[in-house]
Coordinates of C-alpha atoms in Angstrom, one line a residue:
M20 CA 50.8 -5.6 -4.3
E21 CA 47.4 -5.7 -5.9
Y22 CA 45.9 -9.0 -7.0
S23 CA 42.9 -9.5 -9.4
L24 CA 40.1 -11.9 -8.2
P25 CA 39.9 -15.2 -9.9
E26 CA 37.4 -14.9 -12.7
Q27 CA 35.3 -17.6 -11.2
F28 CA 34.1 -15.1 -8.6
E29 CA 32.4 -13.4 -11.4
Q30 CA 30.4 -16.5 -12.3
F31 CA 28.6 -16.4 -8.9
G32 CA 28.0 -12.5 -9.2
E33 CA 26.5 -13.0 -12.6
A34 CA 24.4 -15.9 -11.6
R35 CA 22.6 -13.7 -9.0
R36 CA 22.2 -10.9 -11.4
A37 CA 20.9 -13.2 -14.2
G38 CA 18.9 -15.3 -11.8
F39 CA 15.7 -13.4 -12.4
L40 CA 15.9 -14.0 -16.1
R41 CA 16.8 -17.8 -15.6
V42 CA 13.8 -18.4 -13.3
K43 CA 11.5 -16.8 -15.8
E44 CA 13.0 -19.2 -18.4
L45 CA 12.4 -22.2 -16.1
K46 CA 8.8 -21.3 -15.7
E47 CA 8.3 -20.9 -19.4
Q48 CA 9.8 -24.5 -19.7
G49 CA 7.2 -25.8 -17.3
Q50 CA 9.5 -26.1 -14.3
R51 CA 8.0 -25.6 -10.9
V52 CA 9.7 -23.3 -8.4
A53 CA 9.6 -23.3 -4.6
G54 CA 10.7 -20.4 -2.6
T55 CA 12.4 -21.2 0.7
F56 CA 13.7 -19.3 3.7
C57 CA 15.7 -21.5 5.9
T58 CA 18.4 -24.2 6.0
F59 CA 15.9 -26.5 7.8
T60 CA 13.9 -26.8 4.5
P61 CA 14.5 -30.4 3.2
L62 CA 15.7 -29.7 -0.2
E63 CA 16.0 -33.3 -1.2
I64 CA 12.2 -33.6 -1.0
L65 CA 11.6 -30.5 -3.4
D66 CA 14.3 -31.9 -5.7
A67 CA 12.6 -35.4 -5.8
A68 CA 9.2 -33.7 -6.4
G69 CA 10.8 -31.8 -9.5
F70 CA 10.9 -28.4 -8.1
T71 CA 13.7 -25.8 -8.5
A72 CA 14.3 -24.3 -5.0
V73 CA 15.4 -20.6 -4.6
S74 CA 16.0 -18.6 -1.4
L75 CA 13.6 -15.8 -0.8
C76 CA 15.5 -14.1 2.2
G77 CA 15.3 -10.4 1.8
M78 CA 18.6 -8.8 2.4
S79 CA 17.8 -5.2 1.7
Q80 CA 16.6 -2.1 3.6
E81 CA 14.7 -1.2 0.4
T82 CA 11.4 -3.0 1.1
V83 CA 11.4 -2.6 4.9
A84 CA 9.1 0.4 4.8
A85 CA 6.5 -1.4 2.8
A86 CA 6.6 -4.4 5.2
E87 CA 6.2 -2.0 8.2
V88 CA 2.5 -1.1 7.0
D89 CA 1.6 -4.7 8.2
L90 CA 4.6 -5.8 10.4
P91 CA 5.9 -4.0 13.6
A92 CA 8.8 -1.8 13.4
N93 CA 10.8 -3.7 16.0
L94 CA 10.8 -6.9 14.0
C95 CA 13.8 -8.8 12.6
P96 CA 15.0 -6.9 9.4
L97 CA 15.3 -10.2 7.5
I98 CA 11.5 -10.9 8.1
K99 CA 10.5 -7.4 7.1
S100 CA 12.7 -7.2 4.1
S101 CA 11.4 -10.6 2.9
Y102 CA 7.8 -9.8 3.4
G103 CA 8.4 -6.3 2.0
F104 CA 9.7 -7.8 -1.3
A105 CA 6.5 -9.8 -1.6
V106 CA 4.0 -7.2 -0.7
S107 CA 5.6 -4.6 -3.0
D108 CA 6.0 -7.2 -5.8
K109 CA 9.7 -6.4 -6.2
C110 CA 11.0 -10.0 -6.1
P111 CA 10.6 -12.2 -9.3
Y112 CA 11.4 -15.3 -7.3
I113 CA 8.4 -14.8 -5.2
Y114 CA 6.3 -13.8 -8.2
F115 CA 7.3 -17.1 -10.2
S116 CA 7.1 -19.4 -7.0
D117 CA 4.4 -22.1 -7.3
L118 CA 4.9 -22.6 -3.7
I119 CA 6.6 -21.0 -0.6
V120 CA 7.9 -23.2 2.0
G121 CA 8.1 -21.9 5.5
E122 CA 9.1 -23.3 8.9
T123 CA 8.4 -22.6 12.5
T124 CA 11.9 -21.4 13.3
C125 CA 10.7 -18.3 15.1
D126 CA 7.4 -16.6 16.0
G127 CA 8.0 -13.7 13.8
K128 CA 8.3 -15.8 10.7
K129 CA 5.4 -18.0 11.7
K130 CA 3.0 -15.0 11.8
M131 CA 4.6 -13.5 8.7
Y132 CA 3.9 -16.8 6.8
E133 CA 0.1 -16.1 7.7
L134 CA 0.3 -12.7 5.9
L135 CA 2.3 -14.1 3.1
S136 CA -0.3 -16.9 2.4
E137 CA -2.7 -14.2 1.4
L138 CA -0.4 -13.5 -1.7
K139 CA 1.0 -16.9 -2.5
P140 CA 0.5 -20.6 -1.6
V141 CA 2.6 -21.2 1.5
Y142 CA 3.2 -24.5 3.2
V143 CA 4.6 -24.3 6.8
L144 CA 6.7 -27.2 8.1
H145 CA 6.5 -27.5 12.0
L146 CA 10.0 -28.2 13.4
P147 CA 10.6 -29.5 16.7
Q148 CA 12.2 -26.9 18.9
G149 CA 14.7 -29.4 20.6
R150 CA 16.2 -32.9 20.3
E151 CA 14.1 -34.8 22.9
A152 CA 13.7 -38.5 22.4
Y153 CA 10.5 -38.0 20.3
A154 CA 11.8 -35.2 18.1
L155 CA 13.2 -37.3 15.3
D156 CA 9.9 -39.3 15.1
M157 CA 7.9 -36.1 15.0
W158 CA 10.2 -34.6 12.3
T159 CA 10.2 -37.7 10.2
S160 CA 6.3 -37.6 10.4
E161 CA 6.3 -33.9 9.3
L162 CA 8.4 -34.7 6.3
H163 CA 6.0 -37.5 5.3
R164 CA 3.1 -35.0 5.7
F165 CA 5.1 -32.7 3.5
I166 CA 5.6 -35.4 0.9
A167 CA 2.0 -36.3 0.8
F168 CA 1.0 -32.6 0.4
L169 CA 3.2 -32.2 -2.7
E170 CA 2.2 -35.5 -4.3
Q171 CA -1.5 -34.5 -3.8
R172 CA -1.3 -30.7 -4.6
F173 CA 1.1 -31.2 -7.7
H174 CA 0.2 -34.6 -8.9
V175 CA 3.7 -36.0 -8.6
T176 CA 5.1 -39.2 -7.1
I177 CA 8.1 -38.8 -4.8
T178 CA 9.8 -42.2 -4.6
D179 CA 12.5 -43.5 -2.4
E180 CA 14.8 -43.7 -5.4
A181 CA 14.2 -40.2 -6.3
L182 CA 14.9 -39.1 -2.7
R183 CA 18.1 -41.1 -2.6
A184 CA 19.3 -39.6 -5.8
A185 CA 18.5 -36.0 -4.6
A186 CA 20.3 -36.7 -1.3
R187 CA 23.5 -37.8 -3.2
Q188 CA 23.6 -34.7 -5.3
R189 CA 22.8 -32.4 -2.4
N190 CA 25.6 -34.3 -0.5
A191 CA 28.0 -33.6 -3.5
E192 CA 27.1 -30.0 -3.3
R193 CA 27.6 -29.7 0.4
Q194 CA 31.0 -31.3 0.0
A195 CA 32.0 -28.8 -2.7
R196 CA 30.9 -26.0 -0.4
M197 CA 32.8 -27.4 2.6
E198 CA 35.9 -27.9 0.6
L199 CA 35.7 -24.3 -0.8
M200 CA 35.3 -22.9 2.7
A201 CA 38.1 -25.1 3.9
V202 CA 40.8 -23.3 1.7
Q203 CA 40.5 -20.5 4.5
K204 CA 42.3 -22.9 6.9
R205 CA 45.6 -21.8 5.2
L206 CA 47.8 -19.2 6.7
P207 CA 47.3 -16.7 5.2
P208 CA 43.9 -17.4 3.8
P209 CA 43.8 -17.5 0.0
A210 CA 40.5 -15.3 -0.3
S211 CA 38.8 -12.3 1.0
G212 CA 36.1 -13.4 3.5
Q213 CA 33.6 -11.1 1.9
Q214 CA 34.1 -12.3 -1.7
L215 CA 34.0 -15.9 -0.5
Y216 CA 30.7 -15.4 1.2
K217 CA 29.2 -13.7 -1.9
A218 CA 30.3 -16.7 -4.0
L219 CA 28.6 -19.1 -1.5
D220 CA 25.4 -17.0 -1.6
G221 CA 25.6 -16.6 -5.4
A222 CA 25.8 -20.4 -5.8
G223 CA 22.1 -20.6 -4.7
F224 CA 21.2 -18.9 -7.9
V225 CA 22.8 -21.3 -10.2
F226 CA 19.9 -23.4 -10.8
D227 CA 21.6 -26.4 -12.5
A228 CA 23.0 -28.7 -9.6
E229 CA 25.8 -30.1 -11.7
T230 CA 26.7 -26.7 -12.9
R231 CA 26.7 -25.3 -9.4
I232 CA 28.8 -28.1 -8.0
Q233 CA 31.3 -27.6 -11.0
Q234 CA 31.6 -23.9 -10.4
L235 CA 32.3 -24.3 -6.7
D236 CA 34.9 -26.9 -7.4
E237 CA 36.6 -24.5 -10.2
L238 CA 36.6 -21.5 -7.8
R239 CA 38.3 -23.6 -5.1
Q240 CA 41.0 -24.9 -7.7
S241 CA 41.6 -21.4 -9.0
L242 CA 42.2 -20.0 -5.4
L243 CA 44.6 -22.8 -4.7
S244 CA 46.4 -22.4 -8.0
A245 CA 46.8 -18.7 -7.4
Y246 CA 47.9 -19.4 -3.8
E247 CA 50.6 -21.7 -5.1
R248 CA 51.8 -19.0 -7.3
S249 CA 52.2 -16.8 -4.2
E250 CA 49.2 -14.6 -5.2
R251 CA 48.0 -14.0 -1.7
P252 CA 45.6 -11.1 -1.2
V253 CA 45.4 -11.5 2.6
S254 CA 48.4 -10.6 4.9
P255 CA 49.9 -13.3 7.0
S256 CA 49.5 -10.9 10.0
A257 CA 45.8 -10.5 9.5
K258 CA 43.8 -11.5 12.6
R259 CA 41.6 -14.5 11.8
I260 CA 37.9 -14.0 12.6
M261 CA 35.0 -16.5 12.8
V262 CA 31.6 -14.9 12.3
T263 CA 28.5 -16.7 14.0
G264 CA 24.9 -15.7 14.7
C265 CA 22.2 -14.7 12.4
P266 CA 22.3 -14.6 8.7
I267 CA 24.4 -11.9 7.5
G268 CA 23.6 -11.4 3.8
G269 CA 21.9 -7.9 4.5
V270 CA 24.9 -6.6 6.7
L271 CA 27.9 -8.2 4.9
D272 CA 29.6 -5.1 4.1
K273 CA 28.8 -3.3 7.3
I274 CA 30.4 -6.2 9.4
V275 CA 32.6 -8.3 7.2
G276 CA 33.7 -5.4 5.0
A277 CA 34.5 -3.4 8.1
V278 CA 36.6 -6.3 9.6
E279 CA 38.6 -6.5 6.4
R280 CA 39.1 -2.7 6.0
L281 CA 40.7 -3.0 9.5
G282 CA 43.1 -5.6 8.3
G283 CA 41.3 -8.6 9.6
A284 CA 40.4 -11.7 7.8
V285 CA 37.0 -13.6 8.0
V286 CA 38.1 -17.2 7.7
C287 CA 35.2 -19.0 8.9
Y288 CA 31.3 -18.5 8.6
E289 CA 29.5 -20.8 11.1
N290 CA 26.1 -19.2 10.4
C291 CA 23.4 -20.2 8.0
A292 CA 25.1 -19.6 4.6
G293 CA 28.3 -21.1 5.9
I294 CA 29.4 -24.3 7.6
K295 CA 26.5 -25.3 9.8
A296 CA 24.3 -25.7 6.6
S297 CA 26.8 -28.0 4.7
R298 CA 28.8 -30.0 7.3
R299 CA 26.2 -32.7 8.0
M300 CA 25.5 -35.2 5.1
V301 CA 22.3 -37.3 4.5
D302 CA 22.8 -41.1 4.7
A303 CA 21.6 -41.9 1.2
D304 CA 21.8 -45.7 1.7
A305 CA 19.9 -45.7 5.1
P306 CA 17.0 -48.1 5.1
D307 CA 14.6 -45.4 5.6
I308 CA 15.5 -42.4 3.5
V309 CA 12.9 -40.0 4.9
R310 CA 14.1 -40.6 8.3
A311 CA 17.7 -40.2 7.3
I312 CA 16.9 -36.7 5.7
A313 CA 15.0 -35.8 8.8
E314 CA 17.9 -36.8 10.9
R315 CA 20.3 -34.7 8.9
Y316 CA 18.3 -31.4 9.0
L317 CA 17.5 -31.9 12.8
D318 CA 21.2 -31.9 13.5
I319 CA 21.7 -28.3 12.3
G320 CA 22.9 -26.2 15.2
C321 CA 20.6 -23.3 15.6
A322 CA 19.5 -21.0 18.4
V323 CA 15.9 -22.1 17.8
M324 CA 16.8 -25.4 19.4
T325 CA 16.8 -25.8 23.2
P326 CA 19.4 -26.6 24.3
D327 CA 21.5 -25.8 21.4
D328 CA 24.4 -28.1 22.2
I329 CA 25.3 -28.8 18.6
R330 CA 26.1 -25.3 17.7
M331 CA 28.3 -25.0 20.7
E332 CA 30.3 -28.0 19.8
L333 CA 30.6 -26.9 16.2
L334 CA 31.9 -23.6 17.3
R335 CA 34.4 -25.3 19.5
Q336 CA 35.6 -27.4 16.7
L337 CA 35.8 -24.6 14.0
T338 CA 37.8 -22.4 16.4
G339 CA 40.6 -25.0 16.3
E340 CA 40.3 -26.1 12.7
Y341 CA 40.4 -22.5 11.3
A342 CA 43.1 -21.3 13.9
V343 CA 40.6 -18.5 14.9
D344 CA 42.0 -15.4 16.7
G345 CA 38.6 -13.9 17.6
I346 CA 34.8 -14.6 17.5
I347 CA 32.2 -12.2 16.3
E348 CA 28.6 -12.8 17.0
V349 CA 26.3 -10.8 14.6
D350 CA 22.6 -10.7 15.8
L351 CA 19.9 -9.1 13.9
Q352 CA 17.6 -6.7 15.7
A353 CA 14.8 -8.5 17.7
C354 CA 16.2 -12.1 17.1
T355 CA 15.6 -13.2 20.5
P356 CA 17.0 -16.8 20.3
Y357 CA 20.4 -15.6 19.1
A358 CA 20.4 -12.6 21.4
I359 CA 19.9 -14.6 24.5
E360 CA 22.2 -17.5 23.3
A361 CA 25.0 -15.0 22.7
R362 CA 25.8 -15.4 26.4
R363 CA 26.5 -19.0 26.0
V364 CA 28.8 -18.4 23.1
W365 CA 30.7 -15.6 25.1
R366 CA 31.1 -18.1 27.9
L367 CA 32.4 -20.7 25.3
A368 CA 34.9 -18.1 23.9
Q369 CA 36.2 -17.5 27.6
T370 CA 36.7 -21.2 27.9
L371 CA 38.6 -21.2 24.4
E372 CA 40.6 -18.0 25.5
K373 CA 39.3 -16.2 22.5
P374 CA 38.2 -12.6 22.4
F375 CA 34.6 -12.2 21.7
L376 CA 32.4 -9.4 20.3
R377 CA 28.6 -9.3 20.0
L378 CA 27.2 -6.9 17.4
E379 CA 23.5 -6.3 17.2
T380 CA 22.3 -4.5 14.1
D381 CA 19.7 -4.1 11.3
Y382 CA 19.7 -3.5 7.5
S383 CA 20.0 0.3 8.0
T384 CA 23.4 2.1 7.5
G385 CA 22.9 4.4 10.4
D386 CA 25.0 2.4 12.8
G387 CA 28.0 1.6 10.4
G388 CA 30.3 4.2 12.0
Q389 CA 29.4 2.8 15.5
I390 CA 30.1 -0.8 14.5
A391 CA 33.3 0.3 12.8
T392 CA 34.5 2.0 16.1
R393 CA 33.6 -1.2 18.1
L394 CA 35.4 -3.5 15.7
E395 CA 38.5 -1.2 15.9
A396 CA 38.5 -1.4 19.7
F397 CA 38.0 -5.3 19.4
F398 CA 41.0 -5.6 17.2
E399 CA 43.2 -3.9 19.7
T400 CA 42.4 -6.8 22.1
L401 CA 43.6 -9.5 19.5

């Protein structure tokens, strides 16, 4: 039986399509725009400074060729695509950004930011690469440095009250995202994993925070209402897959689409657009709000951290919470931290007695057939 998608899915697709015009309107209204690349960027600080934050991560092969004029061909496709959009002037979000906020999460991005700074103002946050005893103090100091920069450069005052208000609002959004993703714990899951990912991604282009939270809640309620009416588009026999690893926006159909065409169901995204970015909240009532914000972001489990115990524990928890049948690690070409850490994820999967598959890919379509073949063989082991 064919089921129609809840109309709320269309809201997020439309938000992404209309986002270019909306950000232009915001600029015309005098709103400042900050482009970001990573979940380590402390959005509460940008909110409190009066910025609208928007993701600049490139997810298309289209601009890779333009980037390779300056960048090596064997670099991460996300970095090349992002830089390509800037250097070819094909991204209105970059064009309208008053500031681009980078972070030292990988060497490729650090050096790309140097080139990007020739085109737009760029501020780079220096993230600790581990969780040693001094790391929280260092990161807190870095956030204070960022606050001072914004205040001086843009003639704003960032108060503790504004930071607490921003933290509460961002917490509400994280809660809404977590509750939406949690619908997939049901058997069968109420939504296509691919459509759910597109909604989570599209929410980032709804620039009004209250509207964004409301639409996430409406989608969750719509999915659950349809589920109660027995409108269930996913088969109860579909194998339940958790996707982990690098950001997958540029390879969504090639990976998740292929999984679902084989009859599987992606029920859990551990990676950047999924649970790891939303599970931890800021203690908005902490005596030192800047330190509380720093602590929240430092607790994101990412392969750039050494050792990355937080990610391993999160994967362990999610495998049980979402009743996962198999784990797929998606690593983008030349992403050394995730490529090396994949072995540790494989060992964890063995401990959990879950089949594991690692796929390394880029934004091109040339390996689509090979990936589909490997996924088909993987499903035979489930």
